[in-house]
Each structure stands twice: as structure tokens, then as C-alpha cells.
mmCIF file of C-alpha atoms in Angstrom:
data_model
loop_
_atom_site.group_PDB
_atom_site.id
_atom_site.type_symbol
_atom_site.label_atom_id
_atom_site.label_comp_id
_atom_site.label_asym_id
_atom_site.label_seq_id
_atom_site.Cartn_x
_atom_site.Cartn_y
_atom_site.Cartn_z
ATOM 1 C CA UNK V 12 62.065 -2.779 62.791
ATOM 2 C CA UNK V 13 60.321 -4.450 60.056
ATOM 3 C CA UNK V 14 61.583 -7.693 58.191
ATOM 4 C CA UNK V 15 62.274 -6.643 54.812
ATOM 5 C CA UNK V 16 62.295 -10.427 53.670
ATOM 6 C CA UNK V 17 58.789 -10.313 55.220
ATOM 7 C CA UNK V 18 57.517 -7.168 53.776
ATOM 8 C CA UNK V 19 58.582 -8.798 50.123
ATOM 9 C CA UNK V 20 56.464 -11.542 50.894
ATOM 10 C CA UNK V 21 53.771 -9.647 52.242
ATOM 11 C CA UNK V 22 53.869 -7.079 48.527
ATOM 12 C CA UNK V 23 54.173 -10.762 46.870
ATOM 13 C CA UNK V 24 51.283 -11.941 48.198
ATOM 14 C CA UNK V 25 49.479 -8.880 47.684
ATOM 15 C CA UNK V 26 50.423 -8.906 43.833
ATOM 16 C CA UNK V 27 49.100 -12.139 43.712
ATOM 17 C CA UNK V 28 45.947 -11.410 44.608
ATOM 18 C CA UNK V 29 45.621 -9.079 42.335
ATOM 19 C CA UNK V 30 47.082 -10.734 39.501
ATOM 20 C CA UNK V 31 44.402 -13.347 40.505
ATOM 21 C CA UNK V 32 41.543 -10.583 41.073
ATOM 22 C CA UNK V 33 42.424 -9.335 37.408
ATOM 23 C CA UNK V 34 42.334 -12.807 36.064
ATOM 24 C CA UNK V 35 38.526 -12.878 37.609
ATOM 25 C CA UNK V 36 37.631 -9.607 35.913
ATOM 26 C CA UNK V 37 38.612 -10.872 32.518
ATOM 27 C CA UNK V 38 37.169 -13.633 32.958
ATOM 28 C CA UNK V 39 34.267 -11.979 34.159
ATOM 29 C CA UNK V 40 34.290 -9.558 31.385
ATOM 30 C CA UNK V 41 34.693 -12.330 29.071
ATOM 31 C CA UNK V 42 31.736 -14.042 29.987
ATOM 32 C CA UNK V 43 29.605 -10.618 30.105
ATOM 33 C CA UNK V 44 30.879 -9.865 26.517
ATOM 34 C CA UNK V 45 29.945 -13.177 25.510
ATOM 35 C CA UNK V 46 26.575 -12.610 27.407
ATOM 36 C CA UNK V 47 26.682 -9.405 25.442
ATOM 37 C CA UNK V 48 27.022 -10.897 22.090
ATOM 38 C CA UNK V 49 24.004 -13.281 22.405
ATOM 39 C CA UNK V 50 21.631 -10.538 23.883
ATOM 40 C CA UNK V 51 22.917 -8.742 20.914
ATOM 41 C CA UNK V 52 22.231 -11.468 17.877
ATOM 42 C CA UNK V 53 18.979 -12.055 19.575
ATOM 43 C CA UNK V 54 18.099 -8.322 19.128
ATOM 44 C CA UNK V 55 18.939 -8.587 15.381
ATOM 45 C CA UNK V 56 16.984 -11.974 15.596
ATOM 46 C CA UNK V 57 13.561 -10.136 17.479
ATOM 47 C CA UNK V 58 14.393 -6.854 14.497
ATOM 48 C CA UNK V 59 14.821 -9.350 11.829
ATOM 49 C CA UNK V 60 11.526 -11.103 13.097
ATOM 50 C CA UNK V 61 9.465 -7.790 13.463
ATOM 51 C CA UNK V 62 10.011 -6.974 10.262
ATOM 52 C CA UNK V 63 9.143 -10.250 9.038
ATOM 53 C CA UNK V 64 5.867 -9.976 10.488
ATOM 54 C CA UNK V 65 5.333 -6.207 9.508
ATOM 55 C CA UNK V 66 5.911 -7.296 5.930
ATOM 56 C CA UNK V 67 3.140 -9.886 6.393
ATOM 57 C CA UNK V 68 1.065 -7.696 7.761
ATOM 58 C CA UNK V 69 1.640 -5.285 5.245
ATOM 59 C CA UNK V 70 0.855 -8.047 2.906
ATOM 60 C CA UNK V 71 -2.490 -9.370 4.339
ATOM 61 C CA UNK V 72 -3.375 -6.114 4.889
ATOM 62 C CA UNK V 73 -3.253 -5.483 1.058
ATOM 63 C CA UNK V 74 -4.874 -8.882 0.509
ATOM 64 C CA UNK V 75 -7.368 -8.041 2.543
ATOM 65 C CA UNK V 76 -8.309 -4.044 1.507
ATOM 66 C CA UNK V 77 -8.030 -5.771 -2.598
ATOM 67 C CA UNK V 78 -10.216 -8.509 -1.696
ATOM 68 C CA UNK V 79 -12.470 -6.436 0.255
ATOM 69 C CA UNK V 80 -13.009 -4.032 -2.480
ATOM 70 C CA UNK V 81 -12.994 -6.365 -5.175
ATOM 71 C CA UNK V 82 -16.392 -8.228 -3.822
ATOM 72 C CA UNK V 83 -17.863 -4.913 -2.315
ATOM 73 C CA UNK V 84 -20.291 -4.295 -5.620
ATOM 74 C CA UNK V 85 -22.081 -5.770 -8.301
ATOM 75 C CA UNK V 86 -22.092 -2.970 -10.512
ATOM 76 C CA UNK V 87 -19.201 -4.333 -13.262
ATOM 77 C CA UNK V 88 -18.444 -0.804 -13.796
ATOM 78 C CA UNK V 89 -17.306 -0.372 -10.379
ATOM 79 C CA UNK V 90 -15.516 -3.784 -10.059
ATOM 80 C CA UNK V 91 -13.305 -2.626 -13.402
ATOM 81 C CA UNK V 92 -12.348 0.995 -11.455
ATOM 82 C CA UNK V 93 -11.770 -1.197 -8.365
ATOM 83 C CA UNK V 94 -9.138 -3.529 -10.476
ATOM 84 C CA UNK V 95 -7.707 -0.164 -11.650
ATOM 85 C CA UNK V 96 -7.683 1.655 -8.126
ATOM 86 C CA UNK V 97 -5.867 -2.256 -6.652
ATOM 87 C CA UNK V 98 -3.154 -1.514 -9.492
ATOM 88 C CA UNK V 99 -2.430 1.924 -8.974
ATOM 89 C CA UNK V 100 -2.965 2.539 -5.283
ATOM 90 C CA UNK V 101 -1.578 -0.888 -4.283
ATOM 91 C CA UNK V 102 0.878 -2.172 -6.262
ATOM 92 C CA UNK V 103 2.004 1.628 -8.115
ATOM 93 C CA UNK V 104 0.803 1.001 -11.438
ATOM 94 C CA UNK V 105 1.318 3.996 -14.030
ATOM 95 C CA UNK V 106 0.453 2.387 -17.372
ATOM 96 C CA UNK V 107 -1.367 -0.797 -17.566
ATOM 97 C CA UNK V 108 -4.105 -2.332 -19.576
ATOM 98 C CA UNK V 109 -6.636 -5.181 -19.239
ATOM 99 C CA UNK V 110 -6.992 -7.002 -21.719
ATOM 100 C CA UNK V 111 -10.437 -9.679 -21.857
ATOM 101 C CA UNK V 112 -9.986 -12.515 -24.152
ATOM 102 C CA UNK V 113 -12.675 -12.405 -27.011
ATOM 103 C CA UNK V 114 -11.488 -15.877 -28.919
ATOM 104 C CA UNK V 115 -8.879 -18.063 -27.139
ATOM 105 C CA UNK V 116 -8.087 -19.852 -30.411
ATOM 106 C CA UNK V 117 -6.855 -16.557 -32.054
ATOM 107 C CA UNK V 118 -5.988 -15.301 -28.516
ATOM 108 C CA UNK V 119 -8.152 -12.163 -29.889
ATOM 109 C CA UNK V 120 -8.439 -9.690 -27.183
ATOM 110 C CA UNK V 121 -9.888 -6.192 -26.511
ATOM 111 C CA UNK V 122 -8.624 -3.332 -24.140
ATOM 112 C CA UNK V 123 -11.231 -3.446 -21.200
ATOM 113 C CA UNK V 124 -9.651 -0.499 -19.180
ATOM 114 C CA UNK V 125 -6.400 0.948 -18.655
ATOM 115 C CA UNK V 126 -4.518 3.980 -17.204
ATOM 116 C CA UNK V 127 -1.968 5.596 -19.100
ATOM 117 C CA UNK V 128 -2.552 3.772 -22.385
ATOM 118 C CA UNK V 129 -3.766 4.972 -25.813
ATOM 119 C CA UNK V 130 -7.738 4.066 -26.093
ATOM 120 C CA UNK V 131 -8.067 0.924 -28.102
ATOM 121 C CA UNK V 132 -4.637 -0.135 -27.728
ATOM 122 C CA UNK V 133 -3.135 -3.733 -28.551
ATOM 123 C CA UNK V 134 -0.430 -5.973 -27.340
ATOM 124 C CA UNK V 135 2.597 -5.746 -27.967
ATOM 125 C CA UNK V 136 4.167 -8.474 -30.094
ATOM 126 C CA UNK V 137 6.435 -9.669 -27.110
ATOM 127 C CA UNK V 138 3.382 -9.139 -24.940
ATOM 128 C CA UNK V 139 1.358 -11.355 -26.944
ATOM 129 C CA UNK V 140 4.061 -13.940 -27.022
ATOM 130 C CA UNK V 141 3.955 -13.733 -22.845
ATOM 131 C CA UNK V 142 0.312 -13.920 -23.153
ATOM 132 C CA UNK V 143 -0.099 -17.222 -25.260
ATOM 133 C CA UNK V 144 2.716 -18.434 -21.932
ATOM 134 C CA UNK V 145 0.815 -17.118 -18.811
ATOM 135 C CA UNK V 146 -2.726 -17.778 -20.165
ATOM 136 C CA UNK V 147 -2.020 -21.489 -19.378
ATOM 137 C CA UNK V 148 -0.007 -20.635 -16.566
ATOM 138 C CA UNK V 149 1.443 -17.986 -13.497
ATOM 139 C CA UNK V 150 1.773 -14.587 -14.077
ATOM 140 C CA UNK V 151 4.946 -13.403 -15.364
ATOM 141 C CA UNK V 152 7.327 -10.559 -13.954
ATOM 142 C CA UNK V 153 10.037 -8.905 -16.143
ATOM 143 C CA UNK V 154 13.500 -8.481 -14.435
ATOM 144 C CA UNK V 155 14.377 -4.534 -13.748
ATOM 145 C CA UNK V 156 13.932 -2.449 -16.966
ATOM 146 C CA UNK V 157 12.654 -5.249 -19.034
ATOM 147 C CA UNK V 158 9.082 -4.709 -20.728
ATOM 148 C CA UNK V 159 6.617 -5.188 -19.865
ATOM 149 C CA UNK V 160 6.921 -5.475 -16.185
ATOM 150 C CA UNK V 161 4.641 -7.816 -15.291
ATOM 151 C CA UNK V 162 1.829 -10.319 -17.649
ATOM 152 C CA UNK V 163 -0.481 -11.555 -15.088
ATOM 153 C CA UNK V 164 -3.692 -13.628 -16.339
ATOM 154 C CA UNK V 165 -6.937 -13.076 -14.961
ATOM 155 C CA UNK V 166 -8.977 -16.876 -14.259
ATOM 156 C CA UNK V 167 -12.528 -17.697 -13.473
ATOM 157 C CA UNK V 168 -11.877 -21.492 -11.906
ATOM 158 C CA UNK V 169 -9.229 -23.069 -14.144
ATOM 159 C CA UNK V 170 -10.219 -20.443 -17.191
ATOM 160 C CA UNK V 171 -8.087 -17.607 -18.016
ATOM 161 C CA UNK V 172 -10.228 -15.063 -19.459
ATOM 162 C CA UNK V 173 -8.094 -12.238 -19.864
ATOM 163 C CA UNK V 174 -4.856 -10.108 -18.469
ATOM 164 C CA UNK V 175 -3.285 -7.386 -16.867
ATOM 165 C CA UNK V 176 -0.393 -6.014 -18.593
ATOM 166 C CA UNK V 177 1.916 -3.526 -16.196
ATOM 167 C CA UNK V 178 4.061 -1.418 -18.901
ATOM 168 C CA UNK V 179 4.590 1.141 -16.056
ATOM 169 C CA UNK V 180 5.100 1.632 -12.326
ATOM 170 C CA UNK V 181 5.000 5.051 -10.604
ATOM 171 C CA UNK V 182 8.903 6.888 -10.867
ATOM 172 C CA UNK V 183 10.117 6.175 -7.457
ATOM 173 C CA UNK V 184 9.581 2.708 -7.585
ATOM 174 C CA UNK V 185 12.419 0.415 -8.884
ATOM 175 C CA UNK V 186 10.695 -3.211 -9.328
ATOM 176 C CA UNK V 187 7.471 -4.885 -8.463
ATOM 177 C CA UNK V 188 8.266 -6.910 -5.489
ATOM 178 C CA UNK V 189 7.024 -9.767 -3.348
ATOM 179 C CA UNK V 190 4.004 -7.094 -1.758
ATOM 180 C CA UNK V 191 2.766 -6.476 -5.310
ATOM 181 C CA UNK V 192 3.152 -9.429 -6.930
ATOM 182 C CA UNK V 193 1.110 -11.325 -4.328
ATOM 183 C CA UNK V 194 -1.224 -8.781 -4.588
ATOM 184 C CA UNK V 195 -1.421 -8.836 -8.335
ATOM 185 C CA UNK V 196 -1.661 -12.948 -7.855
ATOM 186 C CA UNK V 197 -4.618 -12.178 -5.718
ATOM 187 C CA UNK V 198 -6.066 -10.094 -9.016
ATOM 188 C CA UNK V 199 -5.057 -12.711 -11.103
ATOM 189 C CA UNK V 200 -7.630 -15.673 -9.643
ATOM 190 C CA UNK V 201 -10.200 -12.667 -7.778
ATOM 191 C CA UNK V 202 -10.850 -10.095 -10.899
ATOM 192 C CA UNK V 203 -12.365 -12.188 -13.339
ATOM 193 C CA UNK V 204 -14.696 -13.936 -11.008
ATOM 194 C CA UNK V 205 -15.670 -10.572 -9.641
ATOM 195 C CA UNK V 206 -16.290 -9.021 -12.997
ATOM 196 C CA UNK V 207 -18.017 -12.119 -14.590
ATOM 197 C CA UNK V 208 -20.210 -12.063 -10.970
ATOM 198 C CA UNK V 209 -21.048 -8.429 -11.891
ATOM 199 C CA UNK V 210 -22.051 -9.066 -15.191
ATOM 200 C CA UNK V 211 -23.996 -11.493 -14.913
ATOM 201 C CA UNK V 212 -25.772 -9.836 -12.470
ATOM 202 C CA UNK V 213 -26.661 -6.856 -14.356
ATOM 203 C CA UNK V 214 -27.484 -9.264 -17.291
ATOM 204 C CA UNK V 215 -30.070 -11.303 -14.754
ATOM 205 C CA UNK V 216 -30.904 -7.810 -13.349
ATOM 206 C CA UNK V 217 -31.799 -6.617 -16.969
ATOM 207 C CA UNK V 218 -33.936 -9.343 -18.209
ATOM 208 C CA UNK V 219 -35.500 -9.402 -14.800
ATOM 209 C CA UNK V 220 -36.803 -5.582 -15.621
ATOM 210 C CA UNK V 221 -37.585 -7.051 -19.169
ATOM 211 C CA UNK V 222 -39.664 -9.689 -18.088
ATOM 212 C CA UNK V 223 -41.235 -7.783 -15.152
ATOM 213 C CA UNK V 224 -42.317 -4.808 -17.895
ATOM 214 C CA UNK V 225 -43.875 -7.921 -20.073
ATOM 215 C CA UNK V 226 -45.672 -8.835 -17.292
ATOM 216 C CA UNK V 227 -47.227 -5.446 -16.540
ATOM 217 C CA UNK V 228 -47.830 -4.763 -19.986
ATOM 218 C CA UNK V 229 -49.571 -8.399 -20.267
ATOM 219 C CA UNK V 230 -51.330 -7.335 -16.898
ATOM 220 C CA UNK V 231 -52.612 -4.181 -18.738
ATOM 221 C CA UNK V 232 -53.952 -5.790 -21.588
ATOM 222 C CA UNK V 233 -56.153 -8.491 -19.585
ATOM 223 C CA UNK F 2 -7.494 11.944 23.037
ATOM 224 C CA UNK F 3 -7.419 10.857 19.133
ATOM 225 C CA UNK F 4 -6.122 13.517 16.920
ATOM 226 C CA UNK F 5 -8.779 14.643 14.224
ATOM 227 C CA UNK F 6 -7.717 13.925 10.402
ATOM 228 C CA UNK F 7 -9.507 14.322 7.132
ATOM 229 C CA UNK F 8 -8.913 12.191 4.076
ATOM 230 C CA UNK F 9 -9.495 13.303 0.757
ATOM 231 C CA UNK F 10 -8.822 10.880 -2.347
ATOM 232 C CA UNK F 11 -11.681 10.111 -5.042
ATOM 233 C CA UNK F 12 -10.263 6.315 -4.649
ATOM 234 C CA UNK F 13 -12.379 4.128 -1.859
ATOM 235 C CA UNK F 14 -9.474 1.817 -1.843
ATOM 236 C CA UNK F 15 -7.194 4.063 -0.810
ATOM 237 C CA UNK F 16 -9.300 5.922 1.809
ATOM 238 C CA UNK F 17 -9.833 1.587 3.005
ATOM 239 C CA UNK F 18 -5.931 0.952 3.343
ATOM 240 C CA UNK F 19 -5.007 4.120 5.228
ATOM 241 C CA UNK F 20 -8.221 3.552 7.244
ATOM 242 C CA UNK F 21 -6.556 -0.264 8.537
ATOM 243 C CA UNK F 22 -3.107 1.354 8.324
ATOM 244 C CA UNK F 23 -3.900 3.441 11.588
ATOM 245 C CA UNK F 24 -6.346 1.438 12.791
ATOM 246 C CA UNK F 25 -5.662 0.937 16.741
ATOM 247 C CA UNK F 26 -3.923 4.038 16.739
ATOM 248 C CA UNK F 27 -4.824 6.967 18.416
ATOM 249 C CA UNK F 28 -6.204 8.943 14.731
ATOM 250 C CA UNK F 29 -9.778 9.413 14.047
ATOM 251 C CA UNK F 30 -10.412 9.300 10.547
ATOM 252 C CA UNK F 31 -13.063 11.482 8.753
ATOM 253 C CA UNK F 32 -13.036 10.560 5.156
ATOM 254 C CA UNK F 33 -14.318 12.728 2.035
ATOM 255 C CA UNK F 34 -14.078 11.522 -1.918
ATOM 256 C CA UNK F 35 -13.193 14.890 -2.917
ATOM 257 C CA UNK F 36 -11.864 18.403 -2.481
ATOM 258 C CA UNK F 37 -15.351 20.035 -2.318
ATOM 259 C CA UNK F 38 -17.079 17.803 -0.545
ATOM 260 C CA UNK F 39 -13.745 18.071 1.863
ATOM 261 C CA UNK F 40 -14.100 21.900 1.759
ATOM 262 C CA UNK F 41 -17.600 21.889 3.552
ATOM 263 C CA UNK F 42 -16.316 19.849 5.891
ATOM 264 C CA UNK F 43 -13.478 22.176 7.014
ATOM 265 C CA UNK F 44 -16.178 24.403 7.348
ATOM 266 C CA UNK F 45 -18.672 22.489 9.784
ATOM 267 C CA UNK F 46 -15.030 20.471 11.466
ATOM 268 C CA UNK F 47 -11.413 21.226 12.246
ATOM 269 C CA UNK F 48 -9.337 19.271 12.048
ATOM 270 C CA UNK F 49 -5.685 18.257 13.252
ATOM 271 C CA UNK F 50 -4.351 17.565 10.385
ATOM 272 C CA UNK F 51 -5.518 16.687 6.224
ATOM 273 C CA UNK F 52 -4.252 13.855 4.115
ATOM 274 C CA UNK F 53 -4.732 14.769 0.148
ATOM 275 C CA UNK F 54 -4.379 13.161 -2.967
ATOM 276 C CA UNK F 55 -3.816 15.528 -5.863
ATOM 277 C CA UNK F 56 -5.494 14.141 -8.946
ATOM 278 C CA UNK F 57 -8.947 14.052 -7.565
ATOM 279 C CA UNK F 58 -12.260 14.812 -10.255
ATOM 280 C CA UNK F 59 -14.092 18.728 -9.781
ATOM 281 C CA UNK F 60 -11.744 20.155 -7.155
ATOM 282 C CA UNK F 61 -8.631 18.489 -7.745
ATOM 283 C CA UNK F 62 -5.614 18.555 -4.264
ATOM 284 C CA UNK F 63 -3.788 21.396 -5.593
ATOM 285 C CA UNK F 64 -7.251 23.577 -5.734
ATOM 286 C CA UNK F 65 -8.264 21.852 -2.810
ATOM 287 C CA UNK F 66 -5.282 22.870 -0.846
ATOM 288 C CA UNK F 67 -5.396 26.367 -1.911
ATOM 289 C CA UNK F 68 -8.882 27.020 -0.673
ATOM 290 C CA UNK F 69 -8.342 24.852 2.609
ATOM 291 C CA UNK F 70 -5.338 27.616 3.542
ATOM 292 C CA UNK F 71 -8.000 30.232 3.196
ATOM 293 C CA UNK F 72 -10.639 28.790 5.441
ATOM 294 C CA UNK F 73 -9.715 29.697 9.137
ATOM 295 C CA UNK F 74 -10.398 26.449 10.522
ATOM 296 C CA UNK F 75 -7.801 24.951 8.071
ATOM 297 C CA UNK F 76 -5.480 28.087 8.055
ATOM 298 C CA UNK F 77 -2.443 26.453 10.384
ATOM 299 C CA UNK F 78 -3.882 22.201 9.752
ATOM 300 C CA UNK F 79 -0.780 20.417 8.036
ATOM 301 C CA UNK F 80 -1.855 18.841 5.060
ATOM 302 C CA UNK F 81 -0.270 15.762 4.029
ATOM 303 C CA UNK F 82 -0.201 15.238 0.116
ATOM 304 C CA UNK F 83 -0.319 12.042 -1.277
ATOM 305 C CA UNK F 84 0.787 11.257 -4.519
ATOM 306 C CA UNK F 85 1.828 8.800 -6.761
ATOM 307 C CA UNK F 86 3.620 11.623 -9.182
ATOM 308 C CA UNK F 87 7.688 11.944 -8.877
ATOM 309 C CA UNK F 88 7.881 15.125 -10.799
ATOM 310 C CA UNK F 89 9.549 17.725 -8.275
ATOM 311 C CA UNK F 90 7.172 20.309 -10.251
ATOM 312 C CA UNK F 91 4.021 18.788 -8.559
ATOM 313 C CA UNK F 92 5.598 18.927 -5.384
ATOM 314 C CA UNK F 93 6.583 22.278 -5.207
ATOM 315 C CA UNK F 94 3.491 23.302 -6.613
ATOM 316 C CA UNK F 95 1.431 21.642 -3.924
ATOM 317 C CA UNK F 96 3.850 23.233 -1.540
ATOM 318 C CA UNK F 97 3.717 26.581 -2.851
ATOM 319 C CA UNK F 98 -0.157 26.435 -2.260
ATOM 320 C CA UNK F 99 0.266 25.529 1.481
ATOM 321 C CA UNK F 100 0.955 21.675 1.608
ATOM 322 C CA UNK F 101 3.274 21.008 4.472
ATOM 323 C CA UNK F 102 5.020 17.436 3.289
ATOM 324 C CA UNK F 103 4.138 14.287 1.119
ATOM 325 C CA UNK F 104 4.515 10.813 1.077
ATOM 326 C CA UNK F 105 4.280 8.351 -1.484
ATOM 327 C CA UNK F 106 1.212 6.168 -3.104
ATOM 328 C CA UNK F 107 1.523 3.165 -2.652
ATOM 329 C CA UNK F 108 1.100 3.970 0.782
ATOM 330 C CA UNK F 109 3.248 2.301 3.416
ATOM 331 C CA UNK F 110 2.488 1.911 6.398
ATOM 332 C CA UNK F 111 5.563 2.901 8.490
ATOM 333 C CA UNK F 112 6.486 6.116 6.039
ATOM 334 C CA UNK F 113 2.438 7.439 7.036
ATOM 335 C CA UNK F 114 2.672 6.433 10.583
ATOM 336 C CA UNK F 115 5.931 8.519 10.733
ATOM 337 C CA UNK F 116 4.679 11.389 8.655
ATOM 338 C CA UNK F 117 1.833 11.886 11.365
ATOM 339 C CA UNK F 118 3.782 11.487 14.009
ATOM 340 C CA UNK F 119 6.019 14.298 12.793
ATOM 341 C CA UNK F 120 3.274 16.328 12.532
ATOM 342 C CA UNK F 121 0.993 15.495 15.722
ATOM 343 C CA UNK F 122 3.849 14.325 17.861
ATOM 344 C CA UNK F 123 1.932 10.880 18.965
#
């Protein structure tokens, strides 16, 4: 016959080790959630950090396509469409002008090109206010639903020379943010030098075909 | 093998950024500045699928897509439109004409990438 003072001990012992057993597991399945949680928060970190780096990307890709097309011709025609195409296709302009300064005394200006403005058209008195501020300075960018949305001057070495004034970004964008506004910083010191290149190219390529024609004409008459 | 697919926007720029955007990826890009000289390509090429602006000089997207959906090598393409207008009007319009979705100028990367992958399934 058994010993039922033994068999006690024997269900003791045996509840023991599985009260121990248990205490492993959770302490087991502590340490794996713990495990858990840092495999987990350095997920987010690698996510977070991808799309860090796909915004950069995004962002020297931009730089790069603007610059690209910014220095791809001499023709000062083609440079001007080029600053249009950067605002429109890159940054989501709808209604912009540039403005070139004629007189930086009077801060005189005339509409170079624009998209969605009236031909001819002026500043705006606030607008002219920003201007007289960014022309010495950074660009400036309006907070959501202020206008305009963004003064930005154009510079040839230290010079500004002129501006781009954003009254208008496509619907289904709220705001200009960091993408465009580096983009449109990259306009700002790029765009003048490329258009004043241009020009002056196709003023040294006109009086080259001047002087060339004098030359054959003087050629003709000796 | 890299899936076939025409671009047609009047702006180089663009035609540039969507060019790096799927660079390294399995898309072979034919490009045309607008929708006629697009047109005679869809007659010489087919093509797995056509990305379209809609304000284009001469033959303009929605003209462009309306002619494309008559050609048989263009007949069952999607076409992608690409524009930089909000109005639902546009939209539908372009859709009524054959366009099978859009996506939005500026151009992002990630919304193209997944627009073409939608369509071509790589």
C-alpha cells in the first residue's frame, strides 16, 4: 500500500517544480518581450531612417534634375521656360511671376515670365515690402494661407537681380515644404547666373555675327 | 524583362525627373514631347503602359488619349495621366476618354512607383 504522507510529498515536490518551471517561462517570456520591444524600436528606428534617406534622395534628386536643366542651354529663352517648368513641375507652382530688377534704388522691376498671372503685372504692395526684405537677404515663405506664399530672390554672386514670387500652388497641395523650398533656394542663387550666362551669350553671339558680316562686307569691297 | 512605357509631357524637366525616378528599375522609358509625336509612336511601338500629361501644345492629353484608345496597339495599354489640375471635371474627362488612373505633378516618387506597379504588377 502506498504512503499517503509520501505521495503528498511526492505531488509537493512535483508542484514545485512546476511552480519553478512557470517562474522560468515568465521569466523567459519576459526577457523575449523585452527582446521583442528592442527588435521592435529598432524597426521604427531602420523605417524612421529609410525615410530619412528617401526624403534626401527625393531632395537631391530634385537638386539635381533643376540644376541639370537649368545649365543644359544657352538660349535665355529656354533657361526662362526651364525656371518656369522647375516651379511648376517641381515645387507645384500655379501662379507665380519673375520679376528682374530694372533700378535697385527705386526697386523698379518688370514681369520677366509668369504662369497664371495677368501680362504686365506688378507687385503687390505687401510683395514689394517682402521684396525690399529678401533682396538683401533669404527667401521668404508665408505661413499656410498667407500671401504670397513664398518671395525668393534670384542672385548672381552676392547681387540680387530679381525674384520669384509664388501667389499659387497647385489645389492638392497644402504648403511649400522643406523639398520645395530647397529647391526654390537652389533657383534662388542658380537662375540668375544661368539667365545672365544666356544672355550674354546671345549678346557675344550677336555682335560676333555683326562683326563677322563687317568683315565679309569689308572683304567684298577690297 | 523591362516593361515598355511611353512618356508624353511637352516639359523636358519632367520627362528628366520621372526618367531618375525609375531609374534602376525594371521600366524602359521611351519619351515623346507631345501627343502627336506620341501617336506615331504607338503606331511603329507598343507599349506596356503610357504616362500623359494633359496640357500639352497641338495635341493636348485629353485628345491624345482619345486617339491612343483607337489605335490597336494602344487599345488595352493603361495610360497614366499626370496632372497638376485638382478639378474632378478634368479627371473624369480624361477618364471618360480611356485614361485608366492619375497621379499628381509634382511627381513623387513612391505614389509613381506604386501607380506602375498596380498596373504592371513588378
Amino acid at each position: 500500500m502506498d504512503d499517503p504522507t509520501h505521495k503528498t510529498d511526492e505531488i509537493k515536490i512535483l508542484f514545485e517544480r512546476a511552480n519553478s518551471f512557470m517562474e522560468d517561462l515568465l521569466a523567459e517570456n519576459k526577457k523575449l518581450r523585452k527582446e521583442l520591444g528592442q527588435v521592435e524600436a529598432e524597426n521604427r528606428t531602420f523605417a524612421e531612417r529609410y525615410v530619412q534617406i528617401e526624403s534626401h534622395n527625393e531632395v537631391l534628386q530634385n537638386l539635381y534634375v533643376s540644376s541639370h536643366r537649368l545649365h543644359a542651354t544657352l538660349d535665355p529663352n529656354e533657361v526662362l521656360d526651364t525656371i518656369k517648368e522647375i516651379v511648376i513641375n517641381l515645387v507645384g507652382g500655379e501662379k507665380f511671376g519673375i520679376w528682374m530688377l530694372d533700378d535697385a534704388e527705386s526697386l523698379a522691376m518688370s514681369l520677366l515670365a509668369h504662369e497664371g498671372l495677368e501680362e504686365g503685372a506688378g507687385l503687390e504692395p505687401k510683395e514689394i515690402a517682402l521684396a525690399k526684405k529678401v533682396l538683401g537677404s533669404d527667401a521668404w515663405y508665408g505661413a499656410p494661407g498667407e500671401m504670397p506664399l513664398a518671395v525668393v530672390p534670384l542672385r548672381v554672386d552676392d547681387r540680387s537681380v530679381g525674384l520669384i514670387v509664388i501667389r499659387g500652388i497647385f489645389g492638392h497641395k497644402k504648403v511649400l515644404g522643406h523639398l520645395d523650398q530647397q529647391i526654390l533656394g537652389l533657383l534662388s542663387g542658380q537662375a540668375a547666373t544661368a539667365l545672365t550666362s544666356a544672355r550674354l551669350y546671345a549678346e557675344k553671339s550677336r555682335k560676333l555675327e555683326t562683326m563677322k558680316a563687317f568683315l565679309d562686307f569689308i572683304k567684298t569691297k577690297t | 524583362m523591362s516593361k515598355e512605357i511611353l512618356i508624353v509631357d511637352d516639359s523636358q524637366t519632367l520627362r528628366l525627373m520621372v526618367k531618375i525616378c525609375l531609374k534602376g528599375l525594371p521600366y524602359a522609358l521611351t519619351e515623346a514631347d507631345n501627343g502627336a509625336s506620341a501617336l506615331e509612336r504607338l503606331g511603329q511601338q507598343t507599349f506596356d503602359l503610357i504616362l500623359t500629361d494633359l496640357n500639352m501644345p497641338e495635341v493636348d492629353g485629353f485628345e491624345f488619349i482619345e486617339r491612343a484608345r483607337k489605335l490597336a496597339s494602344a487599345e488595352q495599354t493603361p495610360i497614366v495621366v499626370m496632372t497638376s489640375r485638382e478639378g474632378e471635371v478634368d479627371i473624369e474627362r480624361a477618364f471618360a476618354l480611356g485614361a485608366s488612373s492619375y497621379v499628381h505633378k509634382p511627381v513623387k516618387k513612391e505614389e509613381l512607383i506604386a501607380v506602375l506597379v498596380r498596373h504592371l504588377g513588378t
